[in-house]
Amino acid sequence: MTIAKWTVILLVAVYLAALVVLYVRQREMLFPIPTAARTSPDAANYPEAEEHVLTASDGETIIVWHVPAKPGRPVILYFPGNGDFLAGRIDRFKAMTADGTGLVALSYRGYAGSSGAPSEQGLLRDAAAAYAFTTARYEAERIVAWGFSLGTGVAVALASEHRVAKLILEAPYTSTVDVAASSFWFVPVRLLMRDPFHSDRRIARVTVPLLVMHGTIDLAISIVFGERLFALAHEPKQFVRFAGGGHDNLDGFGAIATARRFIEQ
């Protein structure tokens, strides 16, 4: 009986210690900041882009890359995934802007030259600064907000509060809490998570045309979460499933062409 009692006590202690580690380190897991240093567009072989340093409402300095739109063309306001850095997405950016579409791509706080440390509220402040930069140069009716992965939560939050023309969500989720809970089912994630990114609670305030793109074998964010979020959204809306598509490879399945058709509609 004594051995059994101490075994239970040990297991409980290990479990509680694991909870403490997960709570303390959760932002390191949600925001795995790449080791890439700040890189200028020219150094990244992307001279079409201009680098700008913005100041968020809390004083953090945030980097955006801007490719000016051709006359009459739309501009994509792009919110990347949690492990992305701008210089690592050159091929995607070039494909997005090949037809004269403009681009404003955000480097979140703490990422590749932007100051501060990431959090949900921090990223929303960064998005607001990027939106202000964009609307100072383009009418809201030309702005297409595009979020990828973690960035879909940022894009939904922005589109729920600010005027944009359209919204594109690539590999989205209902909330980061839902995604984390599906992986860490043995942990009370809903009580511990500090950055829940509740797109499910915000999407009802989005009234512009919506495109959702998701790979059917996405192992990072299951397509189930994209389907659930889509069900909560208002019309007009489209859901494109890429058969065999994963999380970070949808360009190879036609994501850019799909988005371009949606933007042109």
Coordinates of C-alpha atoms in Angstrom, one line a residue:
M1 CA 0.0 0.0 0.0
T2 CA 2.9 2.4 0.8
I3 CA 4.5 1.7 -2.5
A4 CA 1.3 2.3 -4.3
K5 CA 0.7 5.5 -2.5
W6 CA 4.1 6.9 -3.2
T7 CA 3.8 5.8 -6.8
V8 CA 0.6 7.8 -7.2
I9 CA 2.2 10.8 -5.4
L10 CA 5.2 10.6 -7.8
L11 CA 3.0 10.4 -10.9
V12 CA 0.9 13.4 -9.7
A13 CA 4.0 15.4 -9.0
V14 CA 5.4 14.6 -12.5
Y15 CA 2.1 15.6 -14.1
L16 CA 1.9 18.9 -12.2
A17 CA 5.5 19.7 -13.1
A18 CA 4.8 19.0 -16.7
L19 CA 1.8 21.4 -16.5
V20 CA 4.1 24.1 -15.1
V21 CA 6.6 23.6 -17.9
L22 CA 3.9 23.7 -20.5
Y23 CA 2.3 26.9 -19.0
V24 CA 5.7 28.7 -18.7
R25 CA 6.9 27.7 -22.2
Q26 CA 3.7 27.8 -24.1
R27 CA 4.6 30.9 -26.0
E28 CA 7.9 29.3 -27.1
M29 CA 5.8 26.5 -28.6
L30 CA 3.1 28.8 -30.2
F31 CA 5.7 31.3 -31.5
P32 CA 8.8 29.3 -32.5
I33 CA 10.7 32.3 -33.7
P34 CA 13.1 31.5 -36.5
T35 CA 16.8 32.2 -36.0
A36 CA 16.9 34.2 -39.2
A37 CA 18.2 37.7 -38.7
R38 CA 16.8 40.8 -40.3
T39 CA 17.3 40.7 -44.0
S40 CA 16.7 43.5 -46.4
P41 CA 14.7 42.8 -49.6
D42 CA 17.7 43.6 -51.7
A43 CA 19.9 41.1 -49.8
A44 CA 17.1 38.5 -50.2
N45 CA 17.1 39.1 -54.0
Y46 CA 13.8 40.8 -53.9
P47 CA 14.4 44.3 -55.1
E48 CA 10.8 44.8 -56.0
A49 CA 10.0 45.2 -52.3
E50 CA 10.6 48.1 -50.0
E51 CA 11.3 47.6 -46.3
H52 CA 9.5 49.9 -43.9
V53 CA 9.8 50.1 -40.1
L54 CA 6.5 50.9 -38.4
T55 CA 5.7 51.7 -34.8
A56 CA 2.9 49.8 -33.1
S57 CA 0.6 51.4 -30.6
D58 CA 2.7 50.1 -27.7
G59 CA 5.9 51.5 -29.1
E60 CA 7.4 48.3 -30.6
T61 CA 9.0 48.7 -34.0
I62 CA 7.7 46.4 -36.7
I63 CA 9.0 45.6 -40.1
V64 CA 6.9 45.2 -43.3
W65 CA 7.9 44.6 -46.8
H66 CA 5.9 46.5 -49.4
V67 CA 5.6 45.8 -53.1
P68 CA 3.6 48.7 -54.7
A69 CA 0.5 47.7 -56.6
K70 CA 0.2 48.6 -60.2
P71 CA -2.5 51.1 -61.0
G72 CA -5.9 49.7 -60.3
R73 CA -4.6 46.4 -58.9
P74 CA -5.4 45.1 -55.4
V75 CA -3.0 44.8 -52.6
I76 CA -2.5 41.7 -50.3
L77 CA -2.0 42.4 -46.6
Y78 CA -0.2 39.2 -45.6
F79 CA 0.0 37.7 -42.2
P80 CA 2.4 34.8 -42.1
G81 CA 2.6 31.6 -40.0
N82 CA 4.3 31.2 -36.7
G83 CA 7.6 29.9 -37.9
D84 CA 7.9 32.1 -41.0
F85 CA 10.2 35.0 -41.8
L86 CA 9.9 37.3 -44.8
A87 CA 13.1 36.4 -46.5
G88 CA 12.1 32.7 -46.5
R89 CA 8.9 33.4 -48.5
I90 CA 10.4 35.2 -51.5
D91 CA 9.1 32.7 -54.1
R92 CA 5.6 32.9 -52.7
F93 CA 5.6 36.7 -52.6
K94 CA 6.9 36.8 -56.2
A95 CA 4.1 34.6 -57.3
M96 CA 1.5 36.7 -55.5
T97 CA 2.6 39.9 -57.1
A98 CA 3.5 38.6 -60.6
D99 CA 0.3 40.1 -62.1
G100 CA 0.8 43.6 -60.6
T101 CA -1.0 42.9 -57.3
G102 CA 0.6 44.7 -54.4
L103 CA 1.9 43.3 -51.2
V104 CA 2.3 44.4 -47.6
A105 CA 3.9 41.5 -45.6
L106 CA 4.3 41.7 -41.9
S107 CA 7.2 40.5 -39.7
Y108 CA 5.6 40.0 -36.3
R109 CA 7.2 41.4 -33.1
G110 CA 10.2 39.4 -32.1
Y111 CA 10.6 38.1 -35.7
A112 CA 13.6 38.9 -37.9
G113 CA 14.3 42.5 -37.0
S114 CA 11.0 43.5 -35.3
S115 CA 11.3 44.4 -31.7
G116 CA 9.5 42.9 -28.7
A117 CA 8.1 39.4 -27.9
P118 CA 5.1 37.8 -29.6
S119 CA 1.6 37.4 -28.0
E120 CA -1.9 37.5 -29.3
Q121 CA -2.5 41.1 -28.3
G122 CA 0.9 42.1 -29.6
L123 CA 0.3 40.5 -33.0
L124 CA -3.0 42.3 -33.2
R125 CA -1.2 45.6 -32.5
D126 CA 1.3 44.7 -35.3
A127 CA -1.6 44.0 -37.7
A128 CA -3.2 47.3 -36.9
A129 CA 0.0 49.1 -37.6
A130 CA 0.4 47.3 -40.9
Y131 CA -3.2 48.1 -41.8
A132 CA -2.7 51.8 -41.1
F133 CA 0.4 51.7 -43.3
T134 CA -1.6 50.1 -46.1
T135 CA -4.7 52.3 -45.9
A136 CA -2.4 55.3 -46.0
R137 CA -1.5 54.2 -49.6
Y138 CA -4.6 52.3 -50.8
E139 CA -8.3 52.5 -50.5
A140 CA -9.8 49.8 -48.2
E141 CA -11.7 48.4 -51.2
R142 CA -8.4 47.3 -52.7
I143 CA -7.1 45.5 -49.7
V144 CA -7.2 41.7 -49.5
A145 CA -6.3 40.3 -46.1
W146 CA -4.5 36.9 -46.4
G147 CA -3.6 34.9 -43.3
F148 CA -1.6 31.6 -43.3
S149 CA -1.8 29.2 -40.4
L150 CA -1.3 31.2 -37.2
G151 CA -1.8 34.3 -39.3
T152 CA -5.3 33.3 -40.0
G153 CA -6.3 34.3 -36.5
V154 CA -4.6 37.7 -37.0
A155 CA -6.4 38.2 -40.4
V156 CA -9.8 37.3 -39.0
A157 CA -9.4 39.7 -36.0
L158 CA -8.3 42.5 -38.4
A159 CA -11.2 41.8 -40.9
S160 CA -13.7 41.7 -38.0
E161 CA -12.8 45.3 -37.0
H162 CA -11.4 47.0 -40.1
R163 CA -12.6 47.5 -43.7
V164 CA -11.1 45.2 -46.3
A165 CA -12.3 44.0 -49.7
K166 CA -11.9 40.3 -49.2
L167 CA -10.4 37.8 -46.8
I168 CA -8.3 34.7 -47.6
L169 CA -7.6 32.1 -44.9
E170 CA -5.1 29.4 -45.6
A171 CA -5.0 26.4 -43.2
P172 CA -7.2 28.2 -40.6
Y173 CA -8.4 27.1 -37.2
T174 CA -11.4 27.8 -34.9
S175 CA -9.0 28.8 -32.1
T176 CA -5.4 27.9 -31.1
V177 CA -7.0 26.4 -28.0
D178 CA -8.9 23.9 -30.0
V179 CA -5.8 22.9 -32.0
A180 CA -3.7 22.6 -28.8
A181 CA -6.4 20.6 -27.0
S182 CA -6.5 18.1 -29.8
S183 CA -2.8 17.4 -29.4
F184 CA -2.5 17.8 -25.6
W185 CA -5.8 16.1 -24.7
F186 CA -4.3 15.1 -21.3
V187 CA -3.8 18.7 -20.3
P188 CA -6.4 21.3 -19.2
V189 CA -5.4 23.5 -22.2
R190 CA -8.5 25.7 -22.0
L191 CA -7.6 26.8 -18.5
L192 CA -3.9 27.4 -19.2
M193 CA -3.7 28.9 -22.7
R194 CA -2.8 32.6 -22.8
D195 CA -3.1 33.3 -26.5
P196 CA -6.3 31.6 -27.7
F197 CA -6.8 33.4 -31.0
H198 CA -10.6 32.8 -31.0
S199 CA -11.4 33.1 -34.7
D200 CA -14.6 31.2 -34.0
R201 CA -15.8 34.1 -31.9
R202 CA -14.7 36.8 -34.4
I203 CA -15.7 35.4 -37.8
A204 CA -19.4 36.4 -37.4
R205 CA -18.3 40.0 -37.6
V206 CA -16.6 39.4 -41.0
T207 CA -19.0 40.3 -43.8
V208 CA -16.7 40.5 -46.8
P209 CA -16.2 37.6 -49.3
L210 CA -14.2 34.8 -47.8
L211 CA -12.0 32.1 -49.3
V212 CA -10.8 29.2 -47.1
M213 CA -8.0 26.9 -48.5
H214 CA -7.0 23.8 -46.7
G215 CA -5.0 20.6 -47.4
T216 CA -6.8 17.4 -46.8
I217 CA -3.7 15.8 -45.0
D218 CA -2.6 18.9 -43.1
L219 CA -0.9 17.4 -40.0
A220 CA -0.3 20.7 -38.2
I221 CA -3.9 22.1 -38.4
S222 CA -6.4 19.5 -39.3
I223 CA -8.8 20.4 -42.1
V224 CA -11.6 19.7 -39.6
F225 CA -10.8 23.0 -37.9
G226 CA -11.0 24.9 -41.2
E227 CA -14.3 23.3 -42.0
R228 CA -15.7 24.3 -38.6
L229 CA -14.6 27.9 -38.9
F230 CA -16.0 28.0 -42.5
A231 CA -19.4 26.8 -41.2
L232 CA -19.5 29.8 -38.8
A233 CA -18.8 32.3 -41.5
H234 CA -21.2 34.5 -43.4
E235 CA -21.8 34.2 -47.1
P236 CA -20.4 34.8 -49.7
K237 CA -17.8 32.2 -48.9
Q238 CA -15.8 29.5 -50.7
F239 CA -14.0 26.5 -49.3
V240 CA -11.3 24.9 -51.5
R241 CA -9.9 21.5 -50.4
F242 CA -6.6 20.5 -51.9
A243 CA -6.6 16.7 -52.1
G244 CA -3.2 15.4 -50.8
G245 CA -2.2 18.9 -49.7
G246 CA -0.3 19.3 -46.4
H247 CA 0.2 22.4 -44.2
D248 CA 3.0 24.3 -45.9
N249 CA 2.9 23.1 -49.5
L250 CA -0.3 24.4 -50.9
D251 CA 1.4 26.5 -53.5
G252 CA 2.3 23.2 -55.2
F253 CA -1.4 22.4 -55.4
G254 CA -2.5 25.7 -56.9
A255 CA -3.1 27.9 -53.9
I256 CA -1.8 31.1 -55.6
A257 CA -3.9 30.5 -58.7
T258 CA -7.0 29.8 -56.6
A259 CA -6.5 32.9 -54.6
R260 CA -5.9 35.0 -57.7
R261 CA -9.2 33.8 -59.2
F262 CA -11.0 34.7 -56.0
I263 CA -9.4 38.1 -55.8
E264 CA -10.5 38.8 -59.4
Q265 CA -14.1 37.8 -58.9

